[in-house]
Amino acid sequence: MTFFIDSFIMTTTMVFFFAFGWIFFMRYLFKDYEVHQYSVQIIFAITFSLSCTMFELIIFEILGVLQSSSRYFHWKLDLYIMLFLLICALPAYTFYFVANTLPRMPDSKRVRTSFSVVAWLVYMYFFRKLGDPFPILSARHGVLTIEQGISRIGIIGVTIMAVLSGFGAVNYPYTSMFCFMKPVTDSDISSMEKRLMQTLDIILSKKKRIALALSRNSDASIKSSNKLWGVLQGIKSSFTSYSRENIAQFESEIKANEELSRQLFLEVLDLNSRKERIQYSRTYKGKYFNCLGYFFSVYCMYKICMCTINILLNRVGQTDPVTRSIDICIRYLGFTFDVKFWSQHISFALVGIIVITSIRGLLITLTKFFYAISSSKSSNVIVLVLAQIMGMYFVSCVLLLRMNMPPDYRIIVTEVLGDLEFRFYHQWFDKIFLVSSLSSIAFLYVAHIQKPDN
Amino acid sequence: MDVYAVDLDRVRVLVVGDSGVGKSSLVHLCCHGTVLANPSWTIGAAVDVRIHEYMEGTPQQKAYFVEFFDVGGKQAHSNSRSVFYHTVHGIVLVHDLTNRKSNSNLSKWMEEVTLTGSRLCTGVITGTGDGLQSRVPVLVVGTKLDQLDANRRTAVLNGDSEIAEEFGAEELLLDCTAAASLAPGSGNAVKLSRFYDRVLHHRYHRHSPVARNNPTAVPGPRRNSPTRRKVVKHSLWEINS
């Protein structure tokens, strides 16, 4: 009986997350596009709902809500559906839409379906091969178990997580701290705009001359039927006409000018963005984020050092921050309190914060990415790829979250996800985080130096 | 007709719309009569020019340059686009027939152009408050007609466009990948030529004796529907005319 009540609760929350994913898709991602294929929207919302349900189950584990057996059942169910989506449904559907956008594809449904099946088989081959160079599984497992899928998804997801964290940890202080913002004056912007308009005027005058020449040539050819008139016009026009070579030369000059106008516009755009950032930094919100920026830069340095030490010493932290901080409090600071009670509440708070910030951070990053690269033709493909990235990201989040929980609560994750080499994932995260943050620092440094000083 | 003059008078037409609706293809088709081979995203603005004979076939016939400013529609560039709105004599609003949201975004585009225009005092807007009644001639163009399915196409071809009625504009529906859409003598080409004439009339011939004596000789804008009568503020406009 309690099982049915628990299932009812879980289904209600799943529907709620589904609605949230649906609204997010409509209001933010597809803000400027009309939805032609509702199936894409449904799949995106389902992926989001399943990911949120996984996090919800972890929180229920910590708080002790619902019966343990029904939690376990829902974990398994959730994971199986998630795996099916991430390995079979999403890639195949993505390839189906890619087939739509390829230029030389004939328009029949059968051709597109067979193309997507073939592409999916190739994808499965590479997906299987992905596990070979990594020591992620013990040899006992068969081919089609849950561990095979989760382990490979974990690698991809952890890589994405580490790249995004590394870049974000470096980029956030850079964009929010004042000392990196070079001043921009209004006269800079207006002088750049003047240059842009002058270039456009040059292009216009050249195009006008070409247009005049072409209309002159066509007039001359119309009138040349009358011989005497043609001779007279020929004499007159020979002084002022442009030959084909001149026109071709004009056209190549125009191309160079157009490239210049694009560069100038990007400069104007950059100056305007910097001016907006400087204006924002003068508000209270900007100042607050500036302070946060300092804390984050310190945290980022600390994290980079810790990663380097971890890699060099080949160690993975064994105790989670909750137990460690409680230990420190009891031993060194002399507080005495009910360990179990506080450990439960602190883990709940910590895990809750991590979950909410990762979901929010990922959704914002995905939206920005989508706006930057999508067009009306490719919007479906991009959304499906983003749904896949989102699913893999959240699965790996669960994997790595295990580290932040006290041993009592890790049980269900270990039980459900199986016998994975969790150590490996943390080491892999450290390595990729280090590479990503160092290369972001190098990239931002070069970009900062190359900006013209005013 | 004086095609051998080095410099003709000119008017500037702004072409705006969401990213990816087909503004660059449209401008290329209008100016060169051929289809644009490899369209790519416009960064900033692309300019092109066309020679138009004003009042062709009448004694007042004169050649003018019509300059097209095809402004890139990406959201991220919105803070830098205002530099292109300084002098505007005609506006072409482009939307994608396969994407209804690009149609509803046209009012936002109109707002962006007219509010910037009124701030820079070019006489683009003379309406007050929320009445975006632009004095400058407006044309609404719907692209990608060929990609609509049959039902939608008949509905679109037979229906009236709200945006076009709101701004007193005509609407063109075409496919920018077919050169025949604007073949000389076709319905679309005639509407386009009428639009150019309206722009030139508005810029150069509003106060000419021909217009005053014979108001039917020059093309005028369509009447707005009576429910949208707004008070028109002339002060901003009178300064510049």
PDB file of N, CA and C in Angstrom, chain B residues 154-191:
ATOM      1  N   THR B 154      -2.559  28.597 -48.715  1.00  0.00           N
ATOM      2  CA  THR B 154      -3.804  29.236 -49.143  1.00  0.00           C
ATOM      3  C   THR B 154      -4.294  30.180 -48.070  1.00  0.00           C
ATOM      4  N   ALA B 155      -4.167  29.778 -46.797  1.00  0.00           N
ATOM      5  CA  ALA B 155      -4.622  30.665 -45.720  1.00  0.00           C
ATOM      6  C   ALA B 155      -3.843  31.967 -45.734  1.00  0.00           C
ATOM      7  N   VAL B 156      -2.530  31.860 -45.931  1.00  0.00           N
ATOM      8  CA  VAL B 156      -1.689  33.053 -45.902  1.00  0.00           C
ATOM      9  C   VAL B 156      -1.958  33.940 -47.100  1.00  0.00           C
ATOM     10  N   LEU B 157      -2.144  33.316 -48.279  1.00  0.00           N
ATOM     11  CA  LEU B 157      -2.340  34.121 -49.486  1.00  0.00           C
ATOM     12  C   LEU B 157      -3.673  34.835 -49.469  1.00  0.00           C
ATOM     13  N   ASN B 158      -4.674  34.230 -48.815  1.00  0.00           N
ATOM     14  CA  ASN B 158      -5.983  34.869 -48.838  1.00  0.00           C
ATOM     15  C   ASN B 158      -6.236  35.773 -47.648  1.00  0.00           C
ATOM     16  N   GLY B 159      -5.418  35.640 -46.611  1.00  0.00           N
ATOM     17  CA  GLY B 159      -5.683  36.416 -45.407  1.00  0.00           C
ATOM     18  C   GLY B 159      -5.030  37.785 -45.441  1.00  0.00           C
ATOM     19  N   ASP B 160      -5.411  38.615 -44.475  1.00  0.00           N
ATOM     20  CA  ASP B 160      -4.785  39.933 -44.350  1.00  0.00           C
ATOM     21  C   ASP B 160      -3.781  39.893 -43.223  1.00  0.00           C
ATOM     22  N   SER B 161      -2.737  40.649 -43.380  1.00  0.00           N
ATOM     23  CA  SER B 161      -1.733  40.656 -42.330  1.00  0.00           C
ATOM     24  C   SER B 161      -2.046  41.766 -41.327  1.00  0.00           C
ATOM     25  N   GLU B 162      -2.028  41.395 -40.029  1.00  0.00           N
ATOM     26  CA  GLU B 162      -2.321  42.417 -39.007  1.00  0.00           C
ATOM     27  C   GLU B 162      -1.272  43.503 -38.989  1.00  0.00           C
ATOM     28  N   ILE B 163      -0.027  43.065 -39.067  1.00  0.00           N
ATOM     29  CA  ILE B 163       1.074  44.031 -38.991  1.00  0.00           C
ATOM     30  C   ILE B 163       0.975  45.015 -40.150  1.00  0.00           C
ATOM     31  N   ALA B 164       0.672  44.510 -41.335  1.00  0.00           N
ATOM     32  CA  ALA B 164       0.612  45.398 -42.494  1.00  0.00           C
ATOM     33  C   ALA B 164      -0.496  46.427 -42.320  1.00  0.00           C
ATOM     34  N   GLU B 165      -1.641  45.977 -41.784  1.00  0.00           N
ATOM     35  CA  GLU B 165      -2.730  46.929 -41.585  1.00  0.00           C
ATOM     36  C   GLU B 165      -2.374  47.954 -40.532  1.00  0.00           C
ATOM     37  N   GLU B 166      -1.688  47.507 -39.495  1.00  0.00           N
ATOM     38  CA  GLU B 166      -1.359  48.423 -38.404  1.00  0.00           C
ATOM     39  C   GLU B 166      -0.491  49.571 -38.891  1.00  0.00           C
ATOM     40  N   PHE B 167       0.434  49.271 -39.796  1.00  0.00           N
ATOM     41  CA  PHE B 167       1.346  50.324 -40.252  1.00  0.00           C
ATOM     42  C   PHE B 167       0.926  50.917 -41.582  1.00  0.00           C
ATOM     43  N   GLY B 168      -0.227  50.538 -42.095  1.00  0.00           N
ATOM     44  CA  GLY B 168      -0.646  51.089 -43.375  1.00  0.00           C
ATOM     45  C   GLY B 168       0.277  50.681 -44.489  1.00  0.00           C
ATOM     46  N   ALA B 169       0.726  49.429 -44.445  1.00  0.00           N
ATOM     47  CA  ALA B 169       1.713  48.990 -45.432  1.00  0.00           C
ATOM     48  C   ALA B 169       1.118  47.918 -46.324  1.00  0.00           C
ATOM     49  N   GLU B 170       1.759  47.713 -47.456  1.00  0.00           N
ATOM     50  CA  GLU B 170       1.378  46.598 -48.295  1.00  0.00           C
ATOM     51  C   GLU B 170       2.190  45.387 -47.887  1.00  0.00           C
ATOM     52  N   GLU B 171       1.685  44.207 -48.258  1.00  0.00           N
ATOM     53  CA  GLU B 171       2.443  43.012 -47.930  1.00  0.00           C
ATOM     54  C   GLU B 171       2.811  42.246 -49.178  1.00  0.00           C
ATOM     55  N   LEU B 172       4.048  41.787 -49.209  1.00  0.00           N
ATOM     56  CA  LEU B 172       4.564  40.975 -50.306  1.00  0.00           C
ATOM     57  C   LEU B 172       4.797  39.575 -49.773  1.00  0.00           C
ATOM     58  N   LEU B 173       4.401  38.548 -50.577  1.00  0.00           N
ATOM     59  CA  LEU B 173       4.698  37.181 -50.155  1.00  0.00           C
ATOM     60  C   LEU B 173       5.493  36.536 -51.261  1.00  0.00           C
ATOM     61  N   LEU B 174       6.694  36.099 -50.960  1.00  0.00           N
ATOM     62  CA  LEU B 174       7.483  35.535 -52.049  1.00  0.00           C
ATOM     63  C   LEU B 174       8.485  34.508 -51.549  1.00  0.00           C
ATOM     64  N   ASP B 175       9.176  33.943 -52.525  1.00  0.00           N
ATOM     65  CA  ASP B 175      10.200  32.948 -52.259  1.00  0.00           C
ATOM     66  C   ASP B 175      11.510  33.505 -52.813  1.00  0.00           C
ATOM     67  N   CYS B 176      12.432  33.830 -51.897  1.00  0.00           N
ATOM     68  CA  CYS B 176      13.656  34.503 -52.342  1.00  0.00           C
ATOM     69  C   CYS B 176      14.604  33.599 -53.104  1.00  0.00           C
ATOM     70  N   THR B 177      14.317  32.308 -53.165  1.00  0.00           N
ATOM     71  CA  THR B 177      15.217  31.448 -53.915  1.00  0.00           C
ATOM     72  C   THR B 177      14.743  31.237 -55.342  1.00  0.00           C
ATOM     73  N   ALA B 178      13.677  31.928 -55.743  1.00  0.00           N
ATOM     74  CA  ALA B 178      13.214  31.825 -57.133  1.00  0.00           C
ATOM     75  C   ALA B 178      13.301  33.197 -57.762  1.00  0.00           C
ATOM     76  N   ALA B 179      14.108  33.321 -58.806  1.00  0.00           N
ATOM     77  CA  ALA B 179      14.305  34.629 -59.422  1.00  0.00           C
ATOM     78  C   ALA B 179      13.016  35.149 -60.038  1.00  0.00           C
ATOM     79  N   ALA B 180      12.093  34.233 -60.347  1.00  0.00           N
ATOM     80  CA  ALA B 180      10.850  34.661 -61.003  1.00  0.00           C
ATOM     81  C   ALA B 180       9.920  35.407 -60.065  1.00  0.00           C
ATOM     82  N   SER B 181      10.194  35.371 -58.722  1.00  0.00           N
ATOM     83  CA  SER B 181       9.295  36.039 -57.787  1.00  0.00           C
ATOM     84  C   SER B 181       9.199  37.519 -58.086  1.00  0.00           C
ATOM     85  N   LEU B 182      10.323  38.108 -58.495  1.00  0.00           N
ATOM     86  CA  LEU B 182      10.314  39.547 -58.754  1.00  0.00           C
ATOM     87  C   LEU B 182      10.552  39.838 -60.222  1.00  0.00           C
ATOM     88  N   ALA B 183      10.075  38.961 -61.081  1.00  0.00           N
ATOM     89  CA  ALA B 183      10.238  39.204 -62.518  1.00  0.00           C
ATOM     90  C   ALA B 183       9.468  40.471 -62.893  1.00  0.00           C
ATOM     91  N   PRO B 184      10.020  41.272 -63.803  1.00  0.00           N
ATOM     92  CA  PRO B 184       9.361  42.539 -64.151  1.00  0.00           C
ATOM     93  C   PRO B 184       7.952  42.281 -64.672  1.00  0.00           C
ATOM     94  N   GLY B 185       6.990  43.039 -64.132  1.00  0.00           N
ATOM     95  CA  GLY B 185       5.616  42.853 -64.571  1.00  0.00           C
ATOM     96  C   GLY B 185       4.814  41.949 -63.660  1.00  0.00           C
ATOM     97  N   SER B 186       5.483  41.168 -62.786  1.00  0.00           N
ATOM     98  CA  SER B 186       4.723  40.312 -61.870  1.00  0.00           C
ATOM     99  C   SER B 186       4.124  41.178 -60.773  1.00  0.00           C
ATOM    100  N   GLY B 187       3.123  40.633 -60.081  1.00  0.00           N
ATOM    101  CA  GLY B 187       2.417  41.389 -59.044  1.00  0.00           C
ATOM    102  C   GLY B 187       3.352  41.932 -57.986  1.00  0.00           C
ATOM    103  N   ASN B 188       4.298  41.068 -57.534  1.00  0.00           N
ATOM    104  CA  ASN B 188       5.230  41.491 -56.493  1.00  0.00           C
ATOM    105  C   ASN B 188       6.116  42.630 -56.969  1.00  0.00           C
ATOM    106  N   ALA B 189       6.568  42.538 -58.224  1.00  0.00           N
ATOM    107  CA  ALA B 189       7.449  43.592 -58.729  1.00  0.00           C
ATOM    108  C   ALA B 189       6.705  44.921 -58.806  1.00  0.00           C
ATOM    109  N   VAL B 190       5.414  44.846 -59.171  1.00  0.00           N
ATOM    110  CA  VAL B 190       4.630  46.088 -59.248  1.00  0.00           C
ATOM    111  C   VAL B 190       4.480  46.710 -57.865  1.00  0.00           C
ATOM    112  N   LYS B 191       4.178  45.865 -56.858  1.00  0.00           N
ATOM    113  CA  LYS B 191       4.025  46.392 -55.486  1.00  0.00           C
ATOM    114  C   LYS B 191       5.326  47.009 -55.009  1.00  0.00           C
TER     115      LYS B 191
END
